[in-house]
Amino acid sequence: MAPHPPAQRETSCQSLEDLGAWLAARDFGRLEDDALPMLLLAVHGRDFTRDFREEFAIEDDWAPALERTARAVGRAFDFLREDAGIPYLGLVPRPDALPLLCRFFHLHPQPPPAARMRLSHWLWRHALFDTAQASPAGALASLALLTPDVNASVRALLDQLGPPPPRGWERYSQPGMAGLASVADRVEATALLALKPRHLLTGAALEPVPLLEIQGAVAFLPLFPPPLSGGSPPPGPGSDLLLTLANQVFHPVLAPGRSLLGLVRTGVTPPVVFPSHALRPDALAALRQGDGAAFLALRRDALVTHIRAFIRARTGADTGVGASIPEE
């Protein structure tokens, strides 16, 4: 049962259920119910790997705890969207970073821009290059690095993780299937969304949150029909790319009789839309000449280039902070 504060205290969140609903209304996605007690504990510097009933006594005043948690999680959501470039909660590459971020923004409600930038570098390096197995002890050790000194806190996180390694990042720049189940899926999907995809018919900018809330991973639709479920791709040039991001665009399902591939192929789509889906002129020319295999290969190349640049920017490799990510 969710805790309720004393009746005389006025608060916007009277329970964990209220807290979840308030956060969901921020248009960033909905937290799982079991995440809320964990974040409440993390915000207050408690052991968030334990049952929250063992950390908070029944006689505790829950109102201020819920209010502090709401503010901290809200700031963390804003940071993820505005600084880390992650438009939707379900695309956070490593959700195990969320308790630490919430604690950070409780301690530092308004960190300076430089600290926010370096914290974003930490978040992406943690997602891409931290090969250590996630464990409760490791999570608590990271939480203990956060102190009232904002710069020391960020520096300690980066020092714990170290700079990007010379190898190991390549798997994130090879477009796989954007199913959102793995870290690589979410990195690739977020990189594609960084292009600000537009509607192939109207040219209107697509809002990631409502489309992902409705369609989930199916928001990344295939251009060429994929093989039947459980089957192998049909033989032929380019068949190995049918189940990769090279054959997917972020887009709402079209009305019957409309085809994404048809819109791209016939030239009905406004030209401004194509760059927003990593559709370069050479790939479009191949498609219109009937060479689907060349189209997929060229779009894969465009995505590799874009995802590499995205990773370099997000991890801080282009700022001279830490080791650079090699081109090959």
C-alpha atoms as a PDB file:
ATOM      1  CA  MET A   1       0.000   0.000   0.000  1.00  0.00           C
ATOM      2  CA  ALA A   2       1.332   3.453  -0.902  1.00  0.00           C
ATOM      3  CA  PRO A   3       2.148   5.781   2.003  1.00  0.00           C
ATOM      4  CA  HIS A   4      -0.119   8.712   2.763  1.00  0.00           C
ATOM      5  CA  PRO A   5       0.973  11.800   4.692  1.00  0.00           C
ATOM      6  CA  PRO A   6      -1.017  13.323   7.547  1.00  0.00           C
ATOM      7  CA  ALA A   7      -4.255  14.945   6.382  1.00  0.00           C
ATOM      8  CA  GLN A   8      -3.283  18.422   7.598  1.00  0.00           C
ATOM      9  CA  ARG A   9      -0.333  18.710   5.198  1.00  0.00           C
ATOM     10  CA  GLU A  10      -1.163  20.159   1.773  1.00  0.00           C
ATOM     11  CA  THR A  11       0.847  18.612  -1.025  1.00  0.00           C
ATOM     12  CA  SER A  12       0.450  18.070  -4.749  1.00  0.00           C
ATOM     13  CA  CYS A  13       1.299  14.384  -4.279  1.00  0.00           C
ATOM     14  CA  GLN A  14      -0.590  12.624  -1.520  1.00  0.00           C
ATOM     15  CA  SER A  15       0.698   9.143  -2.349  1.00  0.00           C
ATOM     16  CA  LEU A  16       3.071   7.253  -4.579  1.00  0.00           C
ATOM     17  CA  GLU A  17       0.186   6.814  -7.007  1.00  0.00           C
ATOM     18  CA  ASP A  18      -0.233  10.606  -7.138  1.00  0.00           C
ATOM     19  CA  LEU A  19       3.499  10.974  -7.683  1.00  0.00           C
ATOM     20  CA  GLY A  20       3.400   8.564 -10.620  1.00  0.00           C
ATOM     21  CA  ALA A  21       0.449  10.376 -12.182  1.00  0.00           C
ATOM     22  CA  TRP A  22       2.113  13.784 -11.714  1.00  0.00           C
ATOM     23  CA  LEU A  23       5.304  12.588 -13.396  1.00  0.00           C
ATOM     24  CA  ALA A  24       3.362  10.959 -16.228  1.00  0.00           C
ATOM     25  CA  ALA A  25       1.716  14.308 -16.926  1.00  0.00           C
ATOM     26  CA  ARG A  26       5.140  15.794 -17.738  1.00  0.00           C
ATOM     27  CA  ASP A  27       4.929  14.287 -21.236  1.00  0.00           C
ATOM     28  CA  PHE A  28       8.068  12.184 -20.899  1.00  0.00           C
ATOM     29  CA  GLY A  29       6.614   8.718 -20.356  1.00  0.00           C
ATOM     30  CA  ARG A  30       5.374   6.754 -17.363  1.00  0.00           C
ATOM     31  CA  LEU A  31       7.580   5.189 -14.708  1.00  0.00           C
ATOM     32  CA  GLU A  32       6.936   1.627 -13.645  1.00  0.00           C
ATOM     33  CA  ASP A  33       5.159   1.494 -10.294  1.00  0.00           C
ATOM     34  CA  ASP A  34       8.036  -0.342  -8.627  1.00  0.00           C
ATOM     35  CA  ALA A  35      10.452   2.433  -9.663  1.00  0.00           C
ATOM     36  CA  LEU A  36       8.733   5.093  -7.558  1.00  0.00           C
ATOM     37  CA  PRO A  37       9.714   3.788  -4.099  1.00  0.00           C
ATOM     38  CA  MET A  38      13.256   3.234  -5.374  1.00  0.00           C
ATOM     39  CA  LEU A  39      13.541   6.824  -6.569  1.00  0.00           C
ATOM     40  CA  LEU A  40      12.030   8.157  -3.343  1.00  0.00           C
ATOM     41  CA  LEU A  41      14.751   6.367  -1.392  1.00  0.00           C
ATOM     42  CA  ALA A  42      17.525   7.454  -3.766  1.00  0.00           C
ATOM     43  CA  VAL A  43      16.501  11.113  -3.569  1.00  0.00           C
ATOM     44  CA  HIS A  44      16.844  10.964   0.196  1.00  0.00           C
ATOM     45  CA  GLY A  45      20.201   9.175   0.130  1.00  0.00           C
ATOM     46  CA  ARG A  46      18.749   5.937   1.461  1.00  0.00           C
ATOM     47  CA  ASP A  47      19.571   2.404   0.337  1.00  0.00           C
ATOM     48  CA  PHE A  48      17.284   2.185  -2.679  1.00  0.00           C
ATOM     49  CA  THR A  49      18.063  -1.505  -3.160  1.00  0.00           C
ATOM     50  CA  ARG A  50      16.067  -2.327  -0.018  1.00  0.00           C
ATOM     51  CA  ASP A  51      12.341  -2.447   0.603  1.00  0.00           C
ATOM     52  CA  PHE A  52      11.326   1.176   1.160  1.00  0.00           C
ATOM     53  CA  ARG A  53       9.284   0.110   4.196  1.00  0.00           C
ATOM     54  CA  GLU A  54      12.558  -0.891   5.838  1.00  0.00           C
ATOM     55  CA  GLU A  55      14.056   2.529   5.171  1.00  0.00           C
ATOM     56  CA  PHE A  56      11.088   4.779   5.989  1.00  0.00           C
ATOM     57  CA  ALA A  57       9.128   4.286   9.203  1.00  0.00           C
ATOM     58  CA  ILE A  58       5.348   4.330   9.115  1.00  0.00           C
ATOM     59  CA  GLU A  59       5.317   7.385  11.366  1.00  0.00           C
ATOM     60  CA  ASP A  60       7.511   9.391   8.982  1.00  0.00           C
ATOM     61  CA  ASP A  61       5.931  12.473   7.440  1.00  0.00           C
ATOM     62  CA  TRP A  62       5.554  11.434   3.815  1.00  0.00           C
ATOM     63  CA  ALA A  63       4.393  14.782   2.462  1.00  0.00           C
ATOM     64  CA  PRO A  64       7.798  16.512   2.261  1.00  0.00           C
ATOM     65  CA  ALA A  65       9.434  13.295   1.062  1.00  0.00           C
ATOM     66  CA  LEU A  66       6.971  13.008  -1.814  1.00  0.00           C
ATOM     67  CA  GLU A  67       7.332  16.692  -2.665  1.00  0.00           C
ATOM     68  CA  ARG A  68      11.135  16.494  -2.716  1.00  0.00           C
ATOM     69  CA  THR A  69      10.986  13.375  -4.871  1.00  0.00           C
ATOM     70  CA  ALA A  70       8.568  14.965  -7.338  1.00  0.00           C
ATOM     71  CA  ARG A  71      10.809  18.000  -7.755  1.00  0.00           C
ATOM     72  CA  ALA A  72      13.995  15.959  -8.123  1.00  0.00           C
ATOM     73  CA  VAL A  73      12.555  13.470 -10.616  1.00  0.00           C
ATOM     74  CA  GLY A  74      10.989  16.292 -12.600  1.00  0.00           C
ATOM     75  CA  ARG A  75      14.366  18.022 -12.856  1.00  0.00           C
ATOM     76  CA  ALA A  76      15.988  14.749 -13.880  1.00  0.00           C
ATOM     77  CA  PHE A  77      13.388  14.337 -16.636  1.00  0.00           C
ATOM     78  CA  ASP A  78      14.109  17.885 -17.838  1.00  0.00           C
ATOM     79  CA  PHE A  79      17.834  17.135 -17.874  1.00  0.00           C
ATOM     80  CA  LEU A  80      17.360  13.945 -19.878  1.00  0.00           C
ATOM     81  CA  ARG A  81      15.271  15.752 -22.468  1.00  0.00           C
ATOM     82  CA  GLU A  82      17.072  19.089 -22.668  1.00  0.00           C
ATOM     83  CA  ASP A  83      20.711  18.237 -21.934  1.00  0.00           C
ATOM     84  CA  ALA A  84      21.125  14.539 -22.713  1.00  0.00           C
ATOM     85  CA  GLY A  85      18.989  14.633 -25.858  1.00  0.00           C
ATOM     86  CA  ILE A  86      16.705  11.768 -24.803  1.00  0.00           C
ATOM     87  CA  PRO A  87      13.115  12.664 -25.719  1.00  0.00           C
ATOM     88  CA  TYR A  88      11.324   9.783 -23.994  1.00  0.00           C
ATOM     89  CA  LEU A  89      11.774   7.836 -20.763  1.00  0.00           C
ATOM     90  CA  GLY A  90      11.643   4.492 -22.565  1.00  0.00           C
ATOM     91  CA  LEU A  91      14.728   5.496 -24.581  1.00  0.00           C
ATOM     92  CA  VAL A  92      17.027   6.068 -21.582  1.00  0.00           C
ATOM     93  CA  PRO A  93      19.861   3.699 -22.564  1.00  0.00           C
ATOM     94  CA  ARG A  94      20.636   2.496 -19.028  1.00  0.00           C
ATOM     95  CA  PRO A  95      17.667   3.024 -16.662  1.00  0.00           C
ATOM     96  CA  ASP A  96      19.925   2.142 -13.715  1.00  0.00           C
ATOM     97  CA  ALA A  97      21.260   5.708 -13.954  1.00  0.00           C
ATOM     98  CA  LEU A  98      17.905   7.235 -13.016  1.00  0.00           C
ATOM     99  CA  PRO A  99      18.176   6.911  -9.193  1.00  0.00           C
ATOM    100  CA  LEU A 100      21.568   8.611  -9.267  1.00  0.00           C
ATOM    101  CA  LEU A 101      20.299  11.427 -11.484  1.00  0.00           C
ATOM    102  CA  CYS A 102      17.350  12.029  -9.165  1.00  0.00           C
ATOM    103  CA  ARG A 103      19.641  12.218  -6.141  1.00  0.00           C
ATOM    104  CA  PHE A 104      21.938  14.585  -8.032  1.00  0.00           C
ATOM    105  CA  PHE A 105      19.109  16.981  -8.877  1.00  0.00           C
ATOM    106  CA  HIS A 106      17.850  16.878  -5.307  1.00  0.00           C
ATOM    107  CA  LEU A 107      21.286  17.975  -4.079  1.00  0.00           C
ATOM    108  CA  HIS A 108      21.817  20.387  -6.979  1.00  0.00           C
ATOM    109  CA  PRO A 109      18.491  21.781  -8.222  1.00  0.00           C
ATOM    110  CA  GLN A 110      20.146  24.289 -10.579  1.00  0.00           C
ATOM    111  CA  PRO A 111      23.615  23.072 -11.544  1.00  0.00           C
ATOM    112  CA  PRO A 112      25.620  25.366 -13.828  1.00  0.00           C
ATOM    113  CA  PRO A 113      25.576  24.615 -17.573  1.00  0.00           C
ATOM    114  CA  ALA A 114      29.099  23.174 -17.563  1.00  0.00           C
ATOM    115  CA  ALA A 115      28.166  20.680 -14.850  1.00  0.00           C
ATOM    116  CA  ARG A 116      25.025  19.664 -16.742  1.00  0.00           C
ATOM    117  CA  MET A 117      27.065  19.102 -19.897  1.00  0.00           C
ATOM    118  CA  ARG A 118      29.622  16.935 -18.099  1.00  0.00           C
ATOM    119  CA  LEU A 119      26.852  15.015 -16.346  1.00  0.00           C
ATOM    120  CA  SER A 120      25.355  14.309 -19.770  1.00  0.00           C
ATOM    121  CA  HIS A 121      28.762  13.037 -20.934  1.00  0.00           C
ATOM    122  CA  TRP A 122      28.827  10.746 -17.904  1.00  0.00           C
ATOM    123  CA  LEU A 123      25.328   9.442 -18.639  1.00  0.00           C
ATOM    124  CA  TRP A 124      26.197   8.498 -22.215  1.00  0.00           C
ATOM    125  CA  ARG A 125      29.604   7.043 -21.315  1.00  0.00           C
ATOM    126  CA  HIS A 126      27.926   4.984 -18.614  1.00  0.00           C
ATOM    127  CA  ALA A 127      25.402   3.721 -21.155  1.00  0.00           C
ATOM    128  CA  LEU A 128      27.862   2.959 -23.928  1.00  0.00           C
ATOM    129  CA  PHE A 129      31.127   2.020 -22.271  1.00  0.00           C
ATOM    130  CA  ASP A 130      30.520   0.926 -18.679  1.00  0.00           C
ATOM    131  CA  THR A 131      30.931  -2.820 -19.082  1.00  0.00           C
ATOM    132  CA  ALA A 132      30.780  -3.543 -15.349  1.00  0.00           C
ATOM    133  CA  GLN A 133      27.792  -5.672 -14.432  1.00  0.00           C
ATOM    134  CA  ALA A 134      25.112  -3.582 -12.769  1.00  0.00           C
ATOM    135  CA  SER A 135      24.869  -4.483  -9.107  1.00  0.00           C
ATOM    136  CA  PRO A 136      23.273  -3.005  -5.985  1.00  0.00           C
ATOM    137  CA  ALA A 137      26.704  -2.449  -4.449  1.00  0.00           C
ATOM    138  CA  GLY A 138      27.928  -0.609  -7.518  1.00  0.00           C
ATOM    139  CA  ALA A 139      24.823   1.560  -7.680  1.00  0.00           C
ATOM    140  CA  LEU A 140      25.159   2.550  -4.025  1.00  0.00           C
ATOM    141  CA  ALA A 141      28.862   3.241  -4.472  1.00  0.00           C
ATOM    142  CA  SER A 142      28.030   5.688  -7.269  1.00  0.00           C
ATOM    143  CA  LEU A 143      25.326   7.315  -5.166  1.00  0.00           C
ATOM    144  CA  ALA A 144      27.893   7.883  -2.400  1.00  0.00           C
ATOM    145  CA  LEU A 145      29.986   9.977  -4.805  1.00  0.00           C
ATOM    146  CA  LEU A 146      27.343  12.693  -4.830  1.00  0.00           C
ATOM    147  CA  THR A 147      28.078  15.488  -2.359  1.00  0.00           C
ATOM    148  CA  PRO A 148      26.947  19.106  -1.869  1.00  0.00           C
ATOM    149  CA  ASP A 149      29.846  20.142  -4.137  1.00  0.00           C
ATOM    150  CA  VAL A 150      28.366  19.978  -7.642  1.00  0.00           C
ATOM    151  CA  ASN A 151      31.655  20.056  -9.559  1.00  0.00           C
ATOM    152  CA  ALA A 152      33.296  17.494  -7.299  1.00  0.00           C
ATOM    153  CA  SER A 153      30.271  15.226  -7.691  1.00  0.00           C
ATOM    154  CA  VAL A 154      30.389  15.270 -11.486  1.00  0.00           C
ATOM    155  CA  ARG A 155      34.169  14.904 -11.510  1.00  0.00           C
ATOM    156  CA  ALA A 156      33.956  11.876  -9.212  1.00  0.00           C
ATOM    157  CA  LEU A 157      31.407  10.195 -11.487  1.00  0.00           C
ATOM    158  CA  LEU A 158      33.555  10.765 -14.568  1.00  0.00           C
ATOM    159  CA  ASP A 159      36.715   9.641 -12.783  1.00  0.00           C
ATOM    160  CA  GLN A 160      34.994   6.457 -11.620  1.00  0.00           C
ATOM    161  CA  LEU A 161      34.040   5.626 -15.184  1.00  0.00           C
ATOM    162  CA  GLY A 162      37.077   6.909 -17.036  1.00  0.00           C
ATOM    163  CA  PRO A 163      37.258   8.196 -20.612  1.00  0.00           C
ATOM    164  CA  PRO A 164      35.726   6.422 -23.594  1.00  0.00           C
ATOM    165  CA  PRO A 165      37.807   3.366 -24.470  1.00  0.00           C
ATOM    166  CA  PRO A 166      39.645   3.084 -27.795  1.00  0.00           C
ATOM    167  CA  ARG A 167      37.491   0.119 -28.788  1.00  0.00           C
ATOM    168  CA  GLY A 168      34.107  -1.357 -27.986  1.00  0.00           C
ATOM    169  CA  TRP A 169      31.872   1.442 -29.215  1.00  0.00           C
ATOM    170  CA  GLU A 170      31.607   0.196 -32.798  1.00  0.00           C
ATOM    171  CA  ARG A 171      28.589  -1.984 -32.142  1.00  0.00           C
ATOM    172  CA  TYR A 172      26.538   1.132 -31.479  1.00  0.00           C
ATOM    173  CA  SER A 173      27.242   2.624 -34.912  1.00  0.00           C
ATOM    174  CA  GLN A 174      26.119  -0.422 -36.883  1.00  0.00           C
ATOM    175  CA  PRO A 175      22.374  -0.029 -37.359  1.00  0.00           C
ATOM    176  CA  GLY A 176      20.663  -3.023 -35.841  1.00  0.00           C
ATOM    177  CA  MET A 177      16.979  -3.606 -35.334  1.00  0.00           C
ATOM    178  CA  ALA A 178      15.359  -0.716 -33.466  1.00  0.00           C
ATOM    179  CA  GLY A 179      13.290  -2.882 -31.139  1.00  0.00           C
ATOM    180  CA  LEU A 180      14.132  -0.756 -28.047  1.00  0.00           C
ATOM    181  CA  ALA A 181      14.907  -3.871 -25.989  1.00  0.00           C
ATOM    182  CA  SER A 182      18.682  -3.399 -25.742  1.00  0.00           C
ATOM    183  CA  VAL A 183      21.012  -0.506 -24.992  1.00  0.00           C
ATOM    184  CA  ALA A 184      22.126  -0.525 -28.639  1.00  0.00           C
ATOM    185  CA  ASP A 185      18.513  -0.352 -29.832  1.00  0.00           C
ATOM    186  CA  ARG A 186      17.790   2.668 -27.663  1.00  0.00           C
ATOM    187  CA  VAL A 187      21.011   4.440 -28.667  1.00  0.00           C
ATOM    188  CA  GLU A 188      20.238   3.953 -32.364  1.00  0.00           C
ATOM    189  CA  ALA A 189      16.625   5.040 -31.926  1.00  0.00           C
ATOM    190  CA  THR A 190      17.633   8.165 -30.012  1.00  0.00           C
ATOM    191  CA  ALA A 191      20.227   9.022 -32.652  1.00  0.00           C
ATOM    192  CA  LEU A 192      17.589   8.722 -35.366  1.00  0.00           C
ATOM    193  CA  LEU A 193      15.178  10.924 -33.389  1.00  0.00           C
ATOM    194  CA  ALA A 194      17.936  13.550 -33.057  1.00  0.00           C
ATOM    195  CA  LEU A 195      17.340  14.236 -36.761  1.00  0.00           C
ATOM    196  CA  LYS A 196      13.836  15.507 -35.844  1.00  0.00           C
ATOM    197  CA  PRO A 197      11.852  13.206 -38.172  1.00  0.00           C
ATOM    198  CA  ARG A 198       9.007  14.695 -40.183  1.00  0.00           C
ATOM    199  CA  HIS A 199       5.820  13.207 -41.573  1.00  0.00           C
ATOM    200  CA  LEU A 200       6.484  11.769 -45.016  1.00  0.00           C
ATOM    201  CA  LEU A 201       3.191  13.046 -46.385  1.00  0.00           C
ATOM    202  CA  THR A 202       2.626  16.401 -44.683  1.00  0.00           C
ATOM    203  CA  GLY A 203       6.154  17.424 -43.725  1.00  0.00           C
ATOM    204  CA  ALA A 204       5.012  18.192 -40.153  1.00  0.00           C
ATOM    205  CA  ALA A 205       7.486  17.551 -37.332  1.00  0.00           C
ATOM    206  CA  LEU A 206       6.708  14.326 -35.461  1.00  0.00           C
ATOM    207  CA  GLU A 207       6.411  14.419 -31.672  1.00  0.00           C
ATOM    208  CA  PRO A 208       8.273  11.393 -30.251  1.00  0.00           C
ATOM    209  CA  VAL A 209       6.384  10.959 -26.965  1.00  0.00           C
ATOM    210  CA  PRO A 210       2.796  10.494 -28.198  1.00  0.00           C
ATOM    211  CA  LEU A 211       3.901   8.287 -31.081  1.00  0.00           C
ATOM    212  CA  LEU A 212       6.047   6.083 -28.830  1.00  0.00           C
ATOM    213  CA  GLU A 213       3.287   5.923 -26.231  1.00  0.00           C
ATOM    214  CA  ILE A 214       0.832   4.675 -28.859  1.00  0.00           C
ATOM    215  CA  GLN A 215       3.030   2.503 -31.072  1.00  0.00           C
ATOM    216  CA  GLY A 216       6.035   1.643 -28.913  1.00  0.00           C
ATOM    217  CA  ALA A 217       8.827   0.016 -30.914  1.00  0.00           C
ATOM    218  CA  VAL A 218       6.395  -0.268 -33.836  1.00  0.00           C
ATOM    219  CA  ALA A 219       6.865   3.491 -34.281  1.00  0.00           C
ATOM    220  CA  PHE A 220       9.983   2.463 -36.229  1.00  0.00           C
ATOM    221  CA  LEU A 221       8.227   1.148 -39.308  1.00  0.00           C
ATOM    222  CA  PRO A 222       9.796  -0.873 -42.141  1.00  0.00           C
ATOM    223  CA  LEU A 223       9.990   0.558 -45.646  1.00  0.00           C
ATOM    224  CA  PHE A 224      10.405  -2.766 -47.430  1.00  0.00           C
ATOM    225  CA  PRO A 225       8.262  -5.561 -45.966  1.00  0.00           C
ATOM    226  CA  PRO A 226      10.283  -7.628 -43.495  1.00  0.00           C
ATOM    227  CA  PRO A 227      10.223 -11.442 -43.617  1.00  0.00           C
ATOM    228  CA  LEU A 228       7.363 -13.191 -41.901  1.00  0.00           C
ATOM    229  CA  SER A 229       7.678 -13.523 -38.150  1.00  0.00           C
ATOM    230  CA  GLY A 230      10.148 -16.235 -37.291  1.00  0.00           C
ATOM    231  CA  GLY A 231      11.291 -16.576 -40.864  1.00  0.00           C
ATOM    232  CA  SER A 232      14.586 -15.770 -42.518  1.00  0.00           C
ATOM    233  CA  PRO A 233      15.078 -12.808 -44.841  1.00  0.00           C
ATOM    234  CA  PRO A 234      14.539 -13.754 -48.476  1.00  0.00           C
ATOM    235  CA  PRO A 235      17.705 -14.370 -50.471  1.00  0.00           C
ATOM    236  CA  GLY A 236      19.051 -11.576 -52.583  1.00  0.00           C
ATOM    237  CA  PRO A 237      21.175  -8.428 -52.372  1.00  0.00           C
ATOM    238  CA  GLY A 238      20.431  -6.317 -49.316  1.00  0.00           C
ATOM    239  CA  SER A 239      18.312  -8.970 -47.620  1.00  0.00           C
ATOM    240  CA  ASP A 240      20.519  -8.871 -44.530  1.00  0.00           C
ATOM    241  CA  LEU A 241      19.493  -5.229 -44.018  1.00  0.00           C
ATOM    242  CA  LEU A 242      15.740  -5.773 -44.000  1.00  0.00           C
ATOM    243  CA  LEU A 243      15.674  -6.297 -40.230  1.00  0.00           C
ATOM    244  CA  THR A 244      17.875  -3.320 -39.390  1.00  0.00           C
ATOM    245  CA  LEU A 245      17.391   0.384 -38.868  1.00  0.00           C
ATOM    246  CA  ALA A 246      18.448   0.858 -42.505  1.00  0.00           C
ATOM    247  CA  ASN A 247      14.964  -0.364 -43.418  1.00  0.00           C
ATOM    248  CA  GLN A 248      13.101   1.576 -40.709  1.00  0.00           C
ATOM    249  CA  VAL A 249      11.742   5.082 -40.332  1.00  0.00           C
ATOM    250  CA  PHE A 250      10.163   6.707 -37.294  1.00  0.00           C
ATOM    251  CA  HIS A 251       6.626   7.346 -38.447  1.00  0.00           C
ATOM    252  CA  PRO A 252       2.938   6.869 -37.591  1.00  0.00           C
ATOM    253  CA  VAL A 253       1.071   4.091 -39.336  1.00  0.00           C
ATOM    254  CA  LEU A 254      -0.475   5.376 -42.553  1.00  0.00           C
ATOM    255  CA  ALA A 255      -4.078   5.009 -43.619  1.00  0.00           C
ATOM    256  CA  PRO A 256      -4.954   1.970 -45.744  1.00  0.00           C
ATOM    257  CA  GLY A 257      -3.809   2.395 -49.320  1.00  0.00           C
ATOM    258  CA  ARG A 258      -0.829   4.518 -48.346  1.00  0.00           C
ATOM    259  CA  SER A 259       2.723   3.144 -48.362  1.00  0.00           C
ATOM    260  CA  LEU A 260       5.785   4.686 -46.711  1.00  0.00           C
ATOM    261  CA  LEU A 261       7.951   3.258 -49.464  1.00  0.00           C
ATOM    262  CA  GLY A 262       5.589   4.632 -52.076  1.00  0.00           C
ATOM    263  CA  LEU A 263       5.768   8.127 -50.596  1.00  0.00           C
ATOM    264  CA  VAL A 264       9.561   8.039 -50.643  1.00  0.00           C
ATOM    265  CA  ARG A 265       9.795   6.518 -54.101  1.00  0.00           C
ATOM    266  CA  THR A 266       7.270   8.683 -55.958  1.00  0.00           C
ATOM    267  CA  GLY A 267       8.573  12.051 -54.857  1.00  0.00           C
ATOM    268  CA  VAL A 268       5.296  13.158 -53.243  1.00  0.00           C
ATOM    269  CA  THR A 269       7.169  13.765 -49.988  1.00  0.00           C
ATOM    270  CA  PRO A 270       8.382  17.362 -49.419  1.00  0.00           C
ATOM    271  CA  PRO A 271      12.181  17.439 -49.975  1.00  0.00           C
ATOM    272  CA  VAL A 272      12.817  18.942 -46.531  1.00  0.00           C
ATOM    273  CA  VAL A 273      11.588  15.683 -44.988  1.00  0.00           C
ATOM    274  CA  PHE A 274      14.245  13.364 -46.402  1.00  0.00           C
ATOM    275  CA  PRO A 275      17.243  14.540 -44.301  1.00  0.00           C
ATOM    276  CA  SER A 276      15.130  14.121 -41.167  1.00  0.00           C
ATOM    277  CA  HIS A 277      15.072  10.363 -41.861  1.00  0.00           C
ATOM    278  CA  ALA A 278      18.716  10.011 -42.982  1.00  0.00           C
ATOM    279  CA  LEU A 279      17.554   9.607 -46.576  1.00  0.00           C
ATOM    280  CA  ARG A 280      20.336  11.027 -48.727  1.00  0.00           C
ATOM    281  CA  PRO A 281      19.990  11.906 -52.437  1.00  0.00           C
ATOM    282  CA  ASP A 282      22.157   8.956 -53.538  1.00  0.00           C
ATOM    283  CA  ALA A 283      19.958   6.492 -51.659  1.00  0.00           C
ATOM    284  CA  LEU A 284      16.783   8.071 -53.020  1.00  0.00           C
ATOM    285  CA  ALA A 285      18.162   7.907 -56.555  1.00  0.00           C
ATOM    286  CA  ALA A 286      18.935   4.195 -56.147  1.00  0.00           C
ATOM    287  CA  LEU A 287      15.427   3.561 -54.846  1.00  0.00           C
ATOM    288  CA  ARG A 288      13.781   5.369 -57.735  1.00  0.00           C
ATOM    289  CA  GLN A 289      15.917   3.362 -60.168  1.00  0.00           C
ATOM    290  CA  GLY A 290      14.532   0.179 -58.640  1.00  0.00           C
ATOM    291  CA  ASP A 291      17.721  -0.826 -56.815  1.00  0.00           C
ATOM    292  CA  GLY A 292      16.436  -1.626 -53.335  1.00  0.00           C
ATOM    293  CA  ALA A 293      19.667  -3.301 -52.240  1.00  0.00           C
ATOM    294  CA  ALA A 294      21.726  -0.225 -53.073  1.00  0.00           C
ATOM    295  CA  PHE A 295      19.172   1.981 -51.314  1.00  0.00           C
ATOM    296  CA  LEU A 296      19.469  -0.034 -48.086  1.00  0.00           C
ATOM    297  CA  ALA A 297      23.272  -0.117 -48.241  1.00  0.00           C
ATOM    298  CA  LEU A 298      23.504   3.627 -48.814  1.00  0.00           C
ATOM    299  CA  ARG A 299      21.060   4.394 -46.018  1.00  0.00           C
ATOM    300  CA  ARG A 300      23.017   2.105 -43.700  1.00  0.00           C
ATOM    301  CA  ASP A 301      26.146   4.110 -44.526  1.00  0.00           C
ATOM    302  CA  ALA A 302      24.336   7.365 -43.804  1.00  0.00           C
ATOM    303  CA  LEU A 303      23.130   6.015 -40.464  1.00  0.00           C
ATOM    304  CA  VAL A 304      26.609   4.796 -39.505  1.00  0.00           C
ATOM    305  CA  THR A 305      28.010   8.267 -40.168  1.00  0.00           C
ATOM    306  CA  HIS A 306      25.219   9.940 -38.215  1.00  0.00           C
ATOM    307  CA  ILE A 307      25.302   7.568 -35.239  1.00  0.00           C
ATOM    308  CA  ARG A 308      29.080   7.905 -34.950  1.00  0.00           C
ATOM    309  CA  ALA A 309      28.793  11.687 -34.883  1.00  0.00           C
ATOM    310  CA  PHE A 310      25.955  11.425 -32.354  1.00  0.00           C
ATOM    311  CA  ILE A 311      28.041   9.225 -30.058  1.00  0.00           C
ATOM    312  CA  ARG A 312      31.064  11.510 -30.296  1.00  0.00           C
ATOM    313  CA  ALA A 313      28.986  14.534 -29.400  1.00  0.00           C
ATOM    314  CA  ARG A 314      27.027  12.901 -26.578  1.00  0.00           C
ATOM    315  CA  THR A 315      30.031  11.332 -24.851  1.00  0.00           C
ATOM    316  CA  GLY A 316      32.113  14.511 -25.079  1.00  0.00           C
ATOM    317  CA  ALA A 317      34.714  12.976 -27.370  1.00  0.00           C
ATOM    318  CA  ASP A 318      34.642  16.120 -29.521  1.00  0.00           C
ATOM    319  CA  THR A 319      35.293  18.443 -26.590  1.00  0.00           C
ATOM    320  CA  GLY A 320      38.734  17.122 -25.742  1.00  0.00           C
ATOM    321  CA  VAL A 321      37.465  15.767 -22.418  1.00  0.00           C
ATOM    322  CA  GLY A 322      38.775  12.199 -22.184  1.00  0.00           C
ATOM    323  CA  ALA A 323      39.847   9.923 -24.972  1.00  0.00           C
ATOM    324  CA  SER A 324      38.549  10.433 -28.463  1.00  0.00           C
ATOM    325  CA  ILE A 325      36.488   7.859 -30.268  1.00  0.00           C
ATOM    326  CA  PRO A 326      38.361   6.616 -33.330  1.00  0.00           C
ATOM    327  CA  GLU A 327      36.892   6.797 -36.794  1.00  0.00           C
ATOM    328  CA  GLU A 328      37.662   3.162 -37.515  1.00  0.00           C
END
